Amino acid sequence: GASKVDFRDPKIWKGKDGNFYCVIGSRPADGSGQILLYRSENGFDWKFVSILAKNKKRFGKMWECPDFFELDGKHVLLTSPQDMLPEGLEYHNGNGTLCIIGEMDQDKYTLKEQFAQSVDYGIDFYAMQTLGTPDGRRIMIGWMQNWDTIAHRCNDSKWFAQMSLPRELSVKNGRLYQTPIKELDAMRKDRVEYNNVVINNDTISLDKIEGRTIDMELVIRPEDKENVYKKFALRFAQNERFHTELCFRPDESVLKIDRKFSGSERALVHQRRCLVNGDANELKLRVILDRFSAEVFINDGEQVMSAVIFTEQEAKGISFFAEGAAKIDVVKYDLV
């Protein structure tokens, strides 16, 4: 009863028992997505094992690009649902990302779901896949684009779309955490550091804090815990005409990325928001810029926001704004 067209995106791995396994995206008769599990002794002759997970019309429709693995004592299913509807700030409209964490029923070969979340809370991230490294890490890379922006490119650009940074995955307290792959640290040069910089109803810049290929760590705290600032904003890829902004409102615990002034000439999605876990006393961001993209790792990788920006490379300024009094620590590296 399933679609013959939407039977696709196989992900194959070798199991601990020596067999090969494969998950495949499928679309049953109800039009909703499901993930099928197959087994093979030789990698060529495959036998159906089970329907590993069923959408049941909860998260969009067709589940694309599935991936399934064991990590930190849990089983993790990654997939990219099409035609999603938002659920608060957890899932956004259109082509989204989904992570289901649970336990494997070893008898029925089905995933017993425990937790569900978005993989990326930004604008451009889809069809992520993972691999295991020889030293045991689980590394994920995604497509920094999606089907709704597939036709958009700058007229004079020599490239179209890009992949995300490779990210190391872990599971903590029922959530998927992502951190930039540790090999990126070898590209860090020219460290610049500021501590306990107070911004009070003002916009400031800091000497040598600029650039479009950078790795920047930022910690934001209220200058007075009894009188928490109302808004903090980081602007990057900035000059007199262009900028992209990260804005945090501690009373809502909402972080927003906004690229409407980044140079885009089309009616694309320009803003996305996510609900940040934790309190207003400290927000940790790691912002990695790579010429035409920004990847923002929130609170040690508990959430990530990714976005492509079509801003001229001459716009390399960075500024900080606070409504109220905020105190920040900044560590910035050039990536070379």
Short mmCIF file of C-alpha atoms in Angstrom, two decimals:
data_model
loop_
_atom_site.label_atom_id
_atom_site.label_comp_id
_atom_site.label_asym_id
_atom_site.label_seq_id
_atom_site.Cartn_x
_atom_site.Cartn_y
_atom_site.Cartn_z
CA GLY A 1 0.00 0.00 0.00
CA ALA A 2 3.00 2.35 0.02
CA SER A 3 4.16 4.67 -2.74
CA LYS A 4 6.51 3.21 -5.35
CA VAL A 5 7.86 6.70 -6.03
CA ASP A 6 8.56 7.68 -2.44
CA PHE A 7 10.76 4.69 -1.67
CA ARG A 8 14.17 6.26 -1.53
CA ASP A 9 17.18 7.77 0.23
CA PRO A 10 18.76 4.53 1.51
CA LYS A 11 21.26 4.78 4.36
CA ILE A 12 23.37 1.62 4.76
CA TRP A 13 25.68 0.58 7.60
CA LYS A 14 27.30 -2.57 8.89
CA GLY A 15 25.89 -3.83 12.17
CA LYS A 16 27.78 -5.28 15.11
CA ASP A 17 26.45 -8.72 14.14
CA GLY A 18 28.21 -8.57 10.76
CA ASN A 19 25.02 -8.00 8.76
CA PHE A 20 24.34 -4.93 6.69
CA TYR A 21 21.33 -2.79 7.58
CA CYS A 22 19.50 -0.12 5.64
CA VAL A 23 16.83 2.46 6.45
CA ILE A 24 14.68 3.82 3.62
CA GLY A 25 12.21 6.68 3.44
CA SER A 26 8.73 5.49 2.48
CA ARG A 27 5.24 6.92 2.14
CA PRO A 28 2.32 4.67 3.13
CA ALA A 29 -1.24 4.88 1.89
CA ASP A 30 -2.21 7.64 4.31
CA GLY A 31 0.29 9.99 2.62
CA SER A 32 2.33 10.29 5.79
CA GLY A 33 5.97 9.25 6.16
CA GLN A 34 7.51 6.10 7.54
CA ILE A 35 10.97 4.54 7.81
CA LEU A 36 11.59 0.98 6.64
CA LEU A 37 14.36 -1.28 7.95
CA TYR A 38 16.09 -3.91 5.80
CA ARG A 39 18.84 -6.47 6.47
CA SER A 40 21.40 -8.12 4.20
CA GLU A 41 24.18 -10.64 4.75
CA ASN A 42 26.20 -9.44 1.76
CA GLY A 43 25.03 -5.91 1.01
CA PHE A 44 23.31 -6.96 -2.23
CA ASP A 45 20.41 -9.26 -1.30
CA TRP A 46 18.04 -7.45 1.04
CA LYS A 47 15.16 -8.66 3.19
CA PHE A 48 12.47 -6.48 4.76
CA VAL A 49 12.70 -6.45 8.57
CA SER A 50 10.18 -3.93 9.89
CA ILE A 51 8.59 -0.52 9.76
CA LEU A 52 11.08 1.11 12.10
CA ALA A 53 9.04 4.28 12.74
CA LYS A 54 5.72 5.72 11.58
CA ASN A 55 4.89 9.38 11.16
CA LYS A 56 1.11 8.99 11.61
CA LYS A 57 0.65 12.49 10.18
CA ARG A 58 2.48 14.15 13.08
CA PHE A 59 5.57 15.70 11.49
CA GLY A 60 4.91 16.84 7.93
CA LYS A 61 4.41 14.28 5.18
CA MET A 62 7.17 12.37 3.40
CA TRP A 63 10.20 11.67 5.62
CA GLU A 64 13.30 12.17 3.51
CA CYS A 65 16.95 11.19 4.00
CA PRO A 66 16.65 8.96 7.09
CA ASP A 67 19.61 8.05 9.29
CA PHE A 68 19.60 5.69 12.25
CA PHE A 69 22.31 4.97 14.81
CA GLU A 70 23.07 4.22 18.43
CA LEU A 71 24.60 7.02 20.49
CA ASP A 72 25.23 7.45 24.22
CA GLY A 73 22.97 4.56 25.16
CA LYS A 74 20.05 5.69 22.98
CA HIS A 75 18.88 5.01 19.44
CA VAL A 76 18.56 8.09 17.26
CA LEU A 77 16.50 8.55 14.10
CA LEU A 78 17.21 11.59 11.95
CA THR A 79 14.96 12.50 9.05
CA SER A 80 13.84 15.53 7.03
CA PRO A 81 10.05 15.89 6.82
CA GLN A 82 8.45 17.74 3.93
CA ASP A 83 5.42 20.02 4.26
CA MET A 84 5.69 20.55 8.00
CA LEU A 85 3.45 22.78 10.06
CA PRO A 86 4.98 24.71 12.97
CA GLU A 87 4.56 23.65 16.58
CA GLY A 88 5.36 26.77 18.57
CA LEU A 89 9.04 27.47 17.97
CA GLU A 90 10.04 23.82 17.81
CA TYR A 91 9.26 23.07 14.15
CA HIS A 92 8.89 25.57 11.32
CA ASN A 93 6.85 25.64 8.12
CA GLY A 94 7.94 23.75 5.05
CA ASN A 95 10.92 21.43 4.76
CA GLY A 96 12.24 20.82 8.24
CA THR A 97 14.40 18.54 10.33
CA LEU A 98 13.43 15.95 12.92
CA CYS A 99 15.35 13.99 15.52
CA ILE A 100 13.59 11.18 17.40
CA ILE A 101 15.45 9.69 20.35
CA GLY A 102 14.37 6.45 21.96
CA GLU A 103 15.10 2.79 22.51
CA MET A 104 15.09 -0.09 20.06
CA ASP A 105 12.60 -2.88 20.58
CA GLN A 106 14.93 -5.77 19.84
CA ASP A 107 12.07 -8.19 19.19
CA LYS A 108 9.90 -6.07 16.89
CA TYR A 109 12.75 -3.96 15.44
CA THR A 110 10.80 -0.78 16.05
CA LEU A 111 11.91 2.46 17.67
CA LYS A 112 10.19 3.16 20.98
CA GLU A 113 10.05 6.96 20.88
CA GLN A 114 10.93 9.00 23.97
CA PHE A 115 11.91 12.48 22.75
CA ALA A 116 11.49 14.51 19.55
CA GLN A 117 13.05 17.80 18.46
CA SER A 118 14.28 19.83 15.52
CA VAL A 119 17.86 19.20 14.44
CA ASP A 120 18.50 22.81 13.36
CA TYR A 121 16.45 25.88 14.30
CA GLY A 122 17.78 28.23 11.62
CA ILE A 123 16.83 28.92 8.03
CA ASP A 124 19.06 26.70 5.89
CA PHE A 125 19.63 23.12 7.03
CA TYR A 126 18.20 19.92 5.58
CA ALA A 127 18.91 16.31 4.58
CA MET A 128 21.57 15.76 7.25
CA GLN A 129 23.54 12.53 7.28
CA THR A 130 26.05 11.05 9.71
CA LEU A 131 29.01 8.73 9.75
CA GLY A 132 31.11 7.09 12.43
CA THR A 133 34.77 7.94 12.80
CA PRO A 134 37.52 5.42 13.64
CA ASP A 135 37.79 6.97 17.13
CA GLY A 136 34.10 6.42 17.82
CA ARG A 137 32.59 9.85 17.18
CA ARG A 138 29.30 10.36 15.33
CA ILE A 139 29.73 13.19 12.78
CA MET A 140 26.85 14.90 10.96
CA ILE A 141 26.86 17.16 7.92
CA GLY A 142 23.83 18.86 6.37
CA TRP A 143 22.77 20.72 3.24
CA MET A 144 22.68 24.47 3.95
CA GLN A 145 19.68 25.06 1.73
CA ASN A 146 16.23 23.57 1.31
CA TRP A 147 13.73 22.83 -1.44
CA ASP A 148 11.95 26.15 -1.03
CA THR A 149 15.09 28.17 -1.82
CA ILE A 150 16.56 25.85 -4.45
CA ALA A 151 16.05 28.39 -7.25
CA HIS A 152 17.64 31.33 -5.42
CA ARG A 153 21.19 32.36 -6.16
CA CYS A 154 23.08 35.59 -6.71
CA ASN A 155 23.28 36.34 -10.41
CA ASP A 156 27.06 36.75 -10.47
CA SER A 157 28.01 33.98 -8.03
CA LYS A 158 30.19 31.10 -9.23
CA TRP A 159 28.62 28.68 -6.73
CA PHE A 160 25.24 27.56 -5.47
CA ALA A 161 24.48 26.29 -1.98
CA GLN A 162 26.95 24.63 0.37
CA MET A 163 27.27 22.04 3.09
CA SER A 164 27.34 22.75 6.80
CA LEU A 165 30.32 22.32 9.04
CA PRO A 166 30.80 18.74 10.17
CA ARG A 167 29.29 18.47 13.66
CA GLU A 168 29.99 15.98 16.41
CA LEU A 169 26.82 14.59 17.99
CA SER A 170 25.99 13.49 21.51
CA VAL A 171 22.81 12.77 23.49
CA LYS A 172 22.37 14.39 26.89
CA ASN A 173 19.20 14.45 29.00
CA GLY A 174 17.06 13.36 26.08
CA ARG A 175 18.38 16.00 23.68
CA LEU A 176 20.64 15.92 20.65
CA TYR A 177 23.72 18.11 21.13
CA GLN A 178 25.92 19.31 18.27
CA THR A 179 29.39 20.85 18.42
CA PRO A 180 31.74 21.81 15.57
CA ILE A 181 34.12 19.00 14.74
CA LYS A 182 37.26 19.30 16.88
CA GLU A 183 39.52 19.35 13.81
CA LEU A 184 38.25 22.89 13.16
CA ASP A 185 40.29 24.07 16.15
CA ALA A 186 43.48 23.59 14.12
CA MET A 187 42.28 26.35 11.75
CA ARG A 188 41.96 28.92 14.56
CA LYS A 189 44.55 31.72 14.46
CA ASP A 190 45.04 35.20 15.95
CA ARG A 191 43.09 34.93 19.19
CA VAL A 192 41.48 38.14 20.45
CA GLU A 193 39.82 38.17 23.88
CA TYR A 194 37.72 40.60 25.91
CA ASN A 195 36.23 39.94 29.34
CA ASN A 196 33.50 41.66 31.37
CA VAL A 197 32.68 44.29 28.75
CA VAL A 198 29.59 46.22 29.88
CA ILE A 199 27.12 47.47 27.27
CA ASN A 200 24.50 49.82 28.69
CA ASN A 201 21.80 51.04 26.29
CA ASP A 202 24.43 51.38 23.60
CA THR A 203 25.96 49.85 20.48
CA ILE A 204 29.69 49.13 20.60
CA SER A 205 32.42 47.61 18.48
CA LEU A 206 35.61 46.05 19.79
CA ASP A 207 39.05 46.41 18.24
CA LYS A 208 40.01 43.43 16.01
CA ILE A 209 36.58 41.80 16.43
CA GLU A 210 35.59 41.60 12.76
CA GLY A 211 35.78 39.27 9.78
CA ARG A 212 33.85 36.86 7.57
CA THR A 213 35.79 33.65 8.21
CA ILE A 214 35.85 33.57 12.00
CA ASP A 215 35.09 31.42 15.01
CA MET A 216 33.74 33.53 17.89
CA GLU A 217 32.67 32.51 21.38
CA LEU A 218 30.36 34.86 23.22
CA VAL A 219 28.94 34.77 26.76
CA ILE A 220 26.15 37.25 27.62
CA ARG A 221 25.10 37.98 31.21
CA PRO A 222 23.10 40.73 32.88
CA GLU A 223 25.31 43.39 34.43
CA ASP A 224 22.88 43.39 37.36
CA LYS A 225 21.02 40.13 38.03
CA GLU A 226 18.26 42.06 39.76
CA ASN A 227 17.72 44.25 36.71
CA VAL A 228 18.11 42.04 33.65
CA TYR A 229 18.64 43.69 30.25
CA LYS A 230 15.65 43.64 27.90
CA LYS A 231 17.43 42.85 24.63
CA PHE A 232 20.87 41.89 23.39
CA ALA A 233 21.87 41.94 19.72
CA LEU A 234 24.94 40.80 17.82
CA ARG A 235 25.35 42.12 14.28
CA PHE A 236 27.86 40.64 11.85
CA ALA A 237 28.70 40.77 8.12
CA GLN A 238 28.08 44.46 8.69
CA ASN A 239 28.83 47.75 6.99
CA GLU A 240 26.81 50.92 6.43
CA ARG A 241 24.28 49.04 4.28
CA PHE A 242 24.25 45.38 5.30
CA HIS A 243 24.15 43.24 8.42
CA THR A 244 22.77 40.01 9.82
CA GLU A 245 21.55 40.02 13.41
CA LEU A 246 21.21 37.63 16.33
CA CYS A 247 18.80 39.03 18.90
CA PHE A 248 18.07 37.61 22.36
CA ARG A 249 15.26 38.67 24.69
CA PRO A 250 15.81 37.10 28.11
CA ASP A 251 12.26 37.72 29.35
CA GLU A 252 10.98 35.45 26.54
CA SER A 253 14.14 33.29 26.37
CA VAL A 254 13.89 33.61 22.59
CA LEU A 255 16.86 33.90 20.21
CA LYS A 256 16.18 35.21 16.70
CA ILE A 257 18.33 35.21 13.60
CA ASP A 258 17.43 37.91 11.06
CA ARG A 259 19.04 38.31 7.62
CA LYS A 260 16.62 40.75 5.99
CA PHE A 261 19.42 43.32 5.63
CA SER A 262 21.98 40.79 4.39
CA GLY A 263 21.63 41.69 0.71
CA SER A 264 18.84 39.33 -0.26
CA GLU A 265 16.64 40.66 -3.09
CA ARG A 266 13.96 37.98 -2.86
CA ALA A 267 10.99 37.26 -0.60
CA LEU A 268 12.71 34.42 1.19
CA VAL A 269 12.43 33.44 4.82
CA HIS A 270 14.60 36.01 6.58
CA GLN A 271 13.89 35.32 10.24
CA ARG A 272 13.72 32.32 12.50
CA ARG A 273 13.38 32.06 16.28
CA CYS A 274 14.08 29.37 18.82
CA LEU A 275 13.17 28.97 22.45
CA VAL A 276 16.43 28.74 24.40
CA ASN A 277 16.60 26.47 27.42
CA GLY A 278 18.12 27.78 30.63
CA ASP A 279 17.86 31.08 32.44
CA ALA A 280 18.67 34.69 31.61
CA ASN A 281 21.80 34.77 33.76
CA GLU A 282 24.02 33.36 31.02
CA LEU A 283 23.68 32.73 27.30
CA LYS A 284 26.59 31.07 25.49
CA LEU A 285 26.94 31.39 21.72
CA ARG A 286 29.58 30.09 19.34
CA VAL A 287 29.23 31.84 15.98
CA ILE A 288 31.14 30.46 13.01
CA LEU A 289 31.14 32.55 9.85
CA ASP A 290 32.32 31.09 6.54
CA ARG A 291 32.07 33.85 3.92
CA PHE A 292 28.43 33.29 2.97
CA SER A 293 27.09 31.41 5.97
CA ALA A 294 26.59 31.58 9.72
CA GLU A 295 26.27 28.62 12.08
CA VAL A 296 25.32 29.51 15.64
CA PHE A 297 25.84 26.92 18.39
CA ILE A 298 23.77 27.77 21.47
CA ASN A 299 24.66 26.81 25.04
CA ASP A 300 27.40 24.31 24.19
CA GLY A 301 25.48 22.86 21.26
CA GLU A 302 22.08 22.25 22.83
CA GLN A 303 20.59 24.01 19.78
CA VAL A 304 21.98 25.26 16.47
CA MET A 305 20.80 27.90 13.98
CA SER A 306 22.21 27.86 10.45
CA ALA A 307 21.71 30.42 7.70
CA VAL A 308 23.16 31.35 4.32
CA ILE A 309 23.80 35.07 3.74
CA PHE A 310 24.42 36.67 0.35
CA THR A 311 26.37 39.64 1.69
CA GLU A 312 29.35 41.23 -0.07
CA GLN A 313 32.64 40.23 1.53
CA GLU A 314 33.60 43.83 2.25
CA ALA A 315 30.90 43.85 4.96
CA LYS A 316 32.94 42.34 7.77
CA GLY A 317 32.07 44.51 10.77
CA ILE A 318 30.75 43.15 14.07
CA SER A 319 28.87 45.13 16.70
CA PHE A 320 27.12 44.50 20.01
CA PHE A 321 23.96 46.17 21.32
CA ALA A 322 22.10 46.03 24.62
CA GLU A 323 18.84 47.55 25.75
CA GLY A 324 19.56 47.77 29.45
CA ALA A 325 22.92 46.70 30.84
CA ALA A 326 24.58 43.49 29.64
CA LYS A 327 28.05 42.14 30.31
CA ILE A 328 29.85 40.07 27.67
CA ASP A 329 32.95 37.93 27.27
CA VAL A 330 34.26 37.55 23.71
CA VAL A 331 36.90 35.24 22.26
CA LYS A 332 37.42 35.50 18.50
CA TYR A 333 39.65 33.59 16.11
CA ASP A 334 40.28 33.97 12.42
CA LEU A 335 39.83 30.71 10.49
CA VAL A 336 42.70 30.20 8.07
#
